[in-house]
Amino acid sequence: MEKEIFGLIGRKLGHSDSAIIHDTFGLKDYRLFEIEPDEIESFLNTPGLKGLNVTIPYKMDVIPFMDELTDEAKAVGSVNTIVFRNGRKIGHNTDVFGLMYMAKRAGIDFSNKKAVVFGNGGASRAVVYAAKKMGAREIVVISRTGKNNYENLYLHEDADILINATPVGMYPNPEGAIVDPARFQKAVGCMDLVYNPRLTDFLRLSKQAGKIAVNGLGMLVAQAKEAEEWFLDREISDSEIERVLTHVARARTSIALVGMPGAGKSAIGKRLGELSGLPVYDADTEVEKEAGMTIPEIMEKEGVPAFREREAAVIKSLSLLRGAVIVTGGGAVLREDNRLNLKRNARVYQIARDVALLPKEGRPLSVDLTQMEKERAPYYALSRDVMIQNNTTIEEAAEKIWRDFCENTRD
């Protein structure tokens, strides 16, 4: 019997979570296929194909090769799911269901609201269609060259909801926001279809402005559920979306530890690795590996500013990891770029310990730990999601972190 093939087609899929999502739903042999534009037609005729998801940049490109489009796919003008049945290719759009689930889950109500959508590709089309279905009063699409563009977008500062349907802020280039959400004072909800990193600059700025901010992982999981229903011709309960979303969010979120020198970060990080099964990375160790010198040697030969530059480069690299324990040096939080980078994919824990318990061995007498803690306290506060006291045992502190992480990492 010919093996049935399920998977995802796109051009660059190194960041995709589709395989782990479908595996968690129960579709174990789901594969990723990176293809070039001129390979689409031939690939769609591969023997054994049963079901495919389609991602950028091919959601519109596959349409000419479909034998049939569902009403929703026709209306959207975009296909993200293909079912192969009885020798026919049927194009669906499950992004609409995913977007509607994402909005409902976040508590963002489109009824009689004005929505501004950034981007005019296949994902944007699904957003517009979903917004109409949810009762939006007005929908404005911002594109590079259209009537509504990035030169005049602030004419729509009265928008209630902002949706980023572009790749701006997506791995591996996470810096930058499509727009400053604070300029849209009336907006209450900001949705970013990007899910890697989990906290884009657009969402971070949205949160700072007091708005509901939600990434695209919920949409991705919800649309995958509907796609799998089409693939396997069976109904899947919506409750499965939450189970899969929780599993994927935990698997793809890191734990970052910040805190004073000697607070126990390295020991706690090691224990967290054992509890979670996640790989552990120590920023100081990574700096030494790359430099081929110890940190004291770097400081002596190159100076403290050079060490901080090396440290920032390492933290930027580690912040792109998803599903790791990241241990930072005591002074890493002094730089804003380090604080922002750590939050992209991690839940950040400050390890706090009474100054009297901090080890003083190996430190110059001129280092006043009480004064250092006072000076750094505001930066630790800016960095952390949670503070964990480490005045008893490493085991207790690590277990507190792991328990909090499991209870609060759902996206």
Phi, psi and omega in degrees: 000136182294134181290132179281135183248126174237147178175193182235135173248142178188186182263315178232113189239014182300335183263359190291141174256006186300321183296314181292327179294309182292326175299319181289328173290337178123356179270095194282332185252063181255128189239159178253131182236109175272119181229158177268160183306322183281002179257356187302306186300313182293322180296320181294349176257013178297128178300139176095352180297131180243320180201135179228142164263155183233130177237180183302139010253031193249009186295333175260332183295333183280345187304316181299342183263003179276144173274338183204145174239139173292163180303321181292318178296321176298313183295322181284323185078030184205140180238126176240000180218131179236128176250131180257112185218126177053041177077008181243149177254119183247121182267128179241166169230108179261357176298329181298310177301318181299316180294319180294321177294317180302314181293314181298317181297324181277350182078029179260114185261120181273351186303121178058029181251159174263125181244137174248124182249126179264121182109150181228028178273198182298320179294320179300320180298320178293322178298314181299315181296316180296319179299321176297315180298329181273003172092021179300139180285320182214139179231122180246126178258122178262124178229175182290327189236358183282182178300319174261110187226185185283354175275330184236018187298335182283002168293345183250036179294350179273010181295146178266331185223136178242134179229122175270113178246028176248169176278006181299128181091002184271146173309138008263017180238074190282348184286140173105144177243146181296334184197161174270104184295338180296336178292338181263080190295332182278341184295133179251338183229136178231123183242132179239120180291344175291137177236356176227104009284163182291330176242097177283166176298324177301315180287323178299314179294326178295316178297317179299330180274004176081022183257156171295130183228126183221136179271179189272006182295320178299319177297316182299316181291318181295317180293328178294324177298313180293322178299317181293328174299318178292318181302312190258357180055049177212153182275140177239131182296143177299336179297336178294332179301314182293321178298313181292319180299316179297316180298313183291319180300317179294320182290334187251009178248139180266167172245123178245137180247128174234164178151174183299153173302133179085005182284347178106016185299315184295316181293319178293320178300317179299316180293323177297323176299321179291319180292321190262336188080005180277148175292148182247131178235128176256119185300319180298318179297319180294322177298314181296321178299313184290326182277337186070022180217159172284164180298316176302323179292320178299314182295322181289317185276324187247340181097161182297316179303321179294321176299316181297325177293317178298317180298317181297321179296320179294316181296321177300318179293315181294330183292343177279346179289147178233117183090060180210161170257124184242119179256127182250161175287162185300328183261005184300326185287352181293337179262132181297321182297326176294316180299315181292317181296319181299326184281348184301313185233009187232153164268125191257127181246128171271124175270113182252140179215142179305136182304325181297338181266352180288132180292140181252355182298138176080005180252142176301146180299338182287345181279112178265105185295326178296315179294320179299316180298319180297317182290326185270345184308315180297327181285324174295321180297321179293331186277322195278152164264325183217143172257133179239124178280135179237065180253000180243265182237155176301318181301314182296316180296316181296319180294323176298316180296313183296321178296314179297318181300314182293327182281335190243358181260093181231339183060000000 
